[in-house]
Amino acid sequence: QLLSPAEGVLQGKHVLITAGPTREAVDPVRYVSNHSSGKMGFALAAVAQQMGAEVTLIAGPCHLPTPPQVKRIDVESAEQMLKAVQDRVTAADFFIACAAVADYRPTAVADSKIKKSASSMTLELVRNPDILATVASSSKPPFTVGFAAETHAVADYAQDKLKRKRLAMIAANDVSDTSIGFNSDENAISLFWLDSQQQLQSKPLDKASKQQIARGILEQAARLHTSNDY
Ligand code: CTP
Ligand code: CA
């Protein structure tokens, strides 16, 4: 059988991926989370492995089978996800932050189930650490790819995140279109990066299966990493 052109492109490379939502405990029986299915991150893990990489997948709670030959580490909260990433990131050539990390967590986790009393209550939240920005600003970061989930001004916010978080590349996702993203099997994104002259470059990946989108992201990342043009 003939190998497709992308096969073996990531041979000998270690790819670290975050996927799925995080879950932030309120009390022993409740949490704050989001609708991320994990499908995009799991597709990235499966395709990276097919392209020859050694893949570690740090997954928040999601009901998906582990792709063949992928090392999966299950976590719940953003803080656990950060710890799992930091324990493994020095060995990685590529870091892809696909997880929908909860931006905030409850300031305090109640030891026992909170009972209802008043007609309203306020839940105080505190900012979670930014896993992607933490990795990208480390002293010797891997080739770091972020995602930007936006409902409006998608390209503008994505380019801002690319620069502010000092990423090698960003995949911008329009989550206002419910036929793509989150729970869907398809996606459409735009890739943005700064070349070695600091000129903004982009490449649209038109609506396709999450497997095909994953392949497009990984091929572009491998190309930039190899040519050093970022
Ligand atoms: N991310 C992360 N850790 C966080 C928040 C986000 O690693 N605590 C990563 C996501 O995995 C994604 C990227 O940062 O790759 C952008 O996530 P997004 O929610 O679009 O952006 P934020 O920086 O959180 O900004 P906002 O939600 O305000 O748009
Ligand atoms: Ca966010």
Coordinates of C-alpha atoms and ligand atoms in Angstrom, one line a residue:
Q1 CA 0.0 0.0 0.0
L2 CA 1.3 3.5 -0.9
L3 CA 1.9 5.8 1.9
S4 CA 0.1 9.1 1.7
P5 CA 2.4 12.2 1.5
A6 CA 1.8 13.1 5.2
E7 CA 2.7 9.7 6.6
G8 CA 6.0 9.7 8.5
V9 CA 6.1 13.5 8.6
L10 CA 6.1 13.5 12.4
Q11 CA 8.3 10.4 12.7
G12 CA 10.4 10.7 15.9
K13 CA 8.5 13.7 17.1
H14 CA 6.7 13.9 20.4
V15 CA 3.3 15.7 20.3
L16 CA 1.5 16.8 23.5
I17 CA -2.2 17.6 23.1
T18 CA -4.9 18.9 25.5
A19 CA -8.5 18.0 24.7
G20 CA -12.0 18.2 26.0
P21 CA -13.5 20.5 28.7
T22 CA -12.3 20.9 32.2
R23 CA -14.6 20.5 35.2
E24 CA -14.3 22.9 38.2
A25 CA -15.8 21.6 41.4
V26 CA -18.4 23.6 43.3
D27 CA -19.0 21.0 46.0
P28 CA -18.7 17.1 46.1
V29 CA -21.7 16.7 43.6
R30 CA -21.5 19.8 41.4
Y31 CA -19.2 21.5 38.9
V32 CA -18.8 24.3 36.4
S33 CA -17.9 23.2 32.8
N34 CA -18.7 23.7 29.1
H35 CA -20.0 21.8 26.0
S36 CA -16.6 20.8 24.5
S37 CA -16.9 17.2 23.2
G38 CA -13.1 16.6 22.9
K39 CA -13.6 15.4 19.3
M40 CA -11.1 17.9 17.7
G41 CA -8.4 17.1 20.2
F42 CA -8.9 13.3 19.9
A43 CA -8.8 13.7 16.1
L44 CA -5.5 15.6 16.4
A45 CA -4.1 12.8 18.6
A46 CA -5.2 10.0 16.2
V47 CA -3.8 11.8 13.1
A48 CA -0.5 12.8 14.7
Q49 CA 0.0 9.2 15.7
Q50 CA -0.8 8.1 12.0
M51 CA 1.8 10.7 10.9
G52 CA 4.4 8.9 12.9
A53 CA 4.5 10.9 16.2
E54 CA 4.6 9.6 19.7
V55 CA 1.5 11.2 21.1
T56 CA 0.4 12.1 24.7
L57 CA -3.2 13.2 25.1
I58 CA -4.2 15.1 28.3
A59 CA -8.0 14.7 28.3
G60 CA -10.6 16.5 30.4
P61 CA -13.8 14.5 31.0
C62 CA -15.1 13.2 27.7
H63 CA -16.7 10.0 26.4
L64 CA -14.4 9.1 23.5
P65 CA -12.3 6.0 22.9
T66 CA -8.5 6.5 23.2
P67 CA -7.0 6.5 19.7
P68 CA -4.7 3.5 18.9
Q69 CA -1.2 3.8 20.4
V70 CA -1.9 7.2 22.0
K71 CA -0.9 7.7 25.7
R72 CA -3.9 9.2 27.4
I73 CA -3.9 10.9 30.8
D74 CA -7.3 11.8 32.2
V75 CA -7.7 14.9 34.3
E76 CA -10.7 17.0 35.6
S77 CA -9.8 20.5 36.5
A78 CA -7.7 23.2 34.8
E79 CA -5.1 23.0 37.6
Q80 CA -4.8 19.2 37.2
M81 CA -4.5 19.7 33.4
L82 CA -1.7 22.3 33.9
K83 CA 0.2 20.0 36.2
A84 CA -0.1 17.0 33.8
V85 CA 1.1 19.3 30.9
Q86 CA 4.0 20.7 32.9
D87 CA 5.2 17.2 33.9
R88 CA 5.5 16.2 30.2
V89 CA 6.1 19.4 28.1
T90 CA 9.9 19.4 28.2
A91 CA 9.9 16.1 26.2
A92 CA 7.5 17.6 23.5
D93 CA 8.4 18.9 20.1
F94 CA 4.9 20.2 19.6
F95 CA 2.3 21.3 22.1
I96 CA -1.3 21.7 20.8
A97 CA -3.8 23.3 23.3
C98 CA -7.2 22.1 22.0
A99 CA -8.9 21.8 25.4
A100 CA -11.8 24.2 26.3
V101 CA -10.2 25.1 29.7
A102 CA -12.7 26.7 32.1
D103 CA -11.5 30.3 32.4
Y104 CA -12.7 30.5 36.1
R105 CA -13.2 28.0 38.9
P106 CA -15.1 28.4 42.2
T107 CA -13.0 30.4 44.7
A108 CA -13.8 27.8 47.4
V109 CA -14.9 24.2 47.0
A110 CA -17.5 23.3 49.7
D111 CA -16.6 20.1 51.7
S112 CA -20.2 19.0 51.7
K113 CA -23.2 19.4 49.4
I114 CA -24.4 23.0 49.5
K115 CA -28.1 23.1 50.7
K116 CA -30.5 25.5 49.2
S117 CA -31.9 28.3 51.4
A118 CA -32.2 31.8 50.0
S119 CA -34.1 32.6 46.8
S120 CA -30.8 33.5 45.1
M121 CA -27.2 32.8 45.6
T122 CA -23.9 34.0 44.2
L123 CA -21.0 31.8 43.2
E124 CA -17.7 33.5 43.4
L125 CA -15.1 32.5 40.8
V126 CA -11.4 33.0 40.4
R127 CA -9.3 33.0 37.2
N128 CA -7.7 29.7 36.2
P129 CA -4.1 29.5 35.0
D130 CA -3.7 29.8 31.2
I131 CA -2.1 26.5 30.3
L132 CA -1.3 27.6 26.7
A133 CA 0.3 30.9 27.7
T134 CA 2.3 29.2 30.5
V135 CA 3.8 26.8 28.0
A136 CA 4.4 29.3 25.3
S137 CA 6.2 31.7 27.7
S138 CA 8.5 29.1 29.2
S139 CA 12.2 29.3 28.5
K140 CA 12.5 26.6 25.8
P141 CA 8.9 26.1 24.5
P142 CA 8.0 23.4 22.0
F143 CA 6.3 24.5 18.7
T144 CA 3.1 25.7 20.4
V145 CA -0.3 25.8 18.7
G146 CA -3.4 27.4 20.3
F147 CA -7.0 27.4 19.3
A148 CA -9.3 30.5 19.5
A149 CA -13.0 29.8 20.0
E150 CA -14.9 33.0 19.0
T151 CA -18.4 34.0 18.1
H152 CA -17.5 37.3 16.4
A153 CA -14.5 39.2 15.0
V154 CA -12.9 35.7 14.8
A155 CA -9.7 36.7 12.8
D156 CA -9.0 39.8 14.9
Y157 CA -9.3 38.0 18.3
A158 CA -7.3 35.0 17.0
Q159 CA -4.4 37.2 15.7
D160 CA -4.5 39.1 19.1
K161 CA -4.2 35.7 20.9
L162 CA -1.4 34.6 18.6
K163 CA 0.7 37.7 19.4
R164 CA -0.3 38.1 23.1
K165 CA 0.4 34.4 24.0
R166 CA 3.5 34.3 21.8
L167 CA 2.3 31.2 19.9
A168 CA 3.9 29.6 16.9
M169 CA 0.5 29.2 15.2
I170 CA -3.2 29.6 16.1
A171 CA -6.3 27.8 14.7
A172 CA -9.3 30.1 14.7
N173 CA -12.7 28.5 15.2
D174 CA -16.0 30.3 14.6
V175 CA -18.2 28.8 17.3
S176 CA -21.3 30.9 16.3
D177 CA -21.8 28.4 13.4
T178 CA -23.3 25.4 15.2
S179 CA -22.8 23.1 12.2
I180 CA -19.1 23.1 13.1
G181 CA -17.0 23.1 16.2
F182 CA -18.0 21.8 19.7
N183 CA -20.1 18.7 19.4
S184 CA -20.0 18.4 15.6
D185 CA -18.0 15.9 13.5
E186 CA -17.0 18.7 11.1
N187 CA -15.0 21.8 11.6
A188 CA -13.7 24.8 9.5
I189 CA -10.8 26.9 10.7
S190 CA -8.3 29.5 9.7
L191 CA -4.6 29.1 10.6
F192 CA -2.6 32.2 11.5
W193 CA 1.2 32.5 12.2
L194 CA 3.9 35.1 12.0
D195 CA 6.7 34.2 9.6
S196 CA 10.4 34.8 10.4
Q197 CA 10.0 38.4 9.1
Q198 CA 7.1 38.9 11.6
Q199 CA 4.6 39.1 8.7
L200 CA 1.2 37.7 9.4
Q201 CA 0.4 34.6 7.3
S202 CA -2.8 32.7 7.1
K203 CA -4.3 29.5 5.6
P204 CA -8.0 28.6 5.6
L205 CA -9.0 25.0 6.2
D206 CA -12.5 24.8 4.7
K207 CA -15.3 22.8 6.2
A208 CA -14.3 19.1 6.4
S209 CA -14.2 16.2 8.9
K210 CA -12.3 16.9 12.1
Q211 CA -9.8 14.2 10.9
Q212 CA -9.1 16.2 7.8
I213 CA -8.9 19.5 9.7
A214 CA -6.5 17.8 12.1
R215 CA -4.3 16.7 9.3
G216 CA -4.2 20.2 7.8
I217 CA -3.2 21.7 11.2
L218 CA -0.5 19.1 11.8
E219 CA 0.9 19.3 8.2
Q220 CA 1.2 23.1 8.5
A221 CA 2.8 22.9 12.0
A222 CA 5.3 20.3 10.8
R223 CA 6.1 22.4 7.7
L224 CA 6.8 25.6 9.8
H225 CA 8.7 23.6 12.4
T226 CA 11.0 22.0 9.8
S227 CA 11.5 25.2 7.7
N228 CA 12.0 27.3 10.9
D229 CA 10.0 30.0 9.2
Y230 CA 8.1 31.2 12.3
Ligands
CTP1 N1 -6.4 27.9 27.1 C1 -5.6 27.3 28.1 N2 -5.8 27.6 29.4 C2 -6.8 28.4 29.8 C3 -7.6 29.0 28.8 C4 -7.4 28.7 27.5 O1 -4.7 26.5 27.7 N3 -7.0 28.6 31.1 C5 -6.1 27.7 25.7 C6 -7.1 26.9 24.9 O2 -6.8 25.5 25.0 C7 -7.0 27.5 23.5 C8 -6.5 28.9 23.8 O3 -6.0 29.0 25.1 O4 -6.0 26.9 22.8 C9 -7.6 30.0 23.6 O5 -8.7 29.7 24.4 P1 -9.9 30.7 24.3 O6 -10.9 30.3 25.3 O7 -10.3 30.9 22.9 O8 -9.2 32.1 24.8 P2 -8.9 32.7 26.1 O9 -7.5 33.1 26.1 O10 -9.3 31.9 27.3 O11 -9.7 34.1 26.0 P3 -11.4 34.3 26.0 O12 -12.0 33.0 26.5 O13 -11.6 35.5 26.8 O14 -11.7 34.5 24.5
CA2 CA -11.4 31.0 27.4

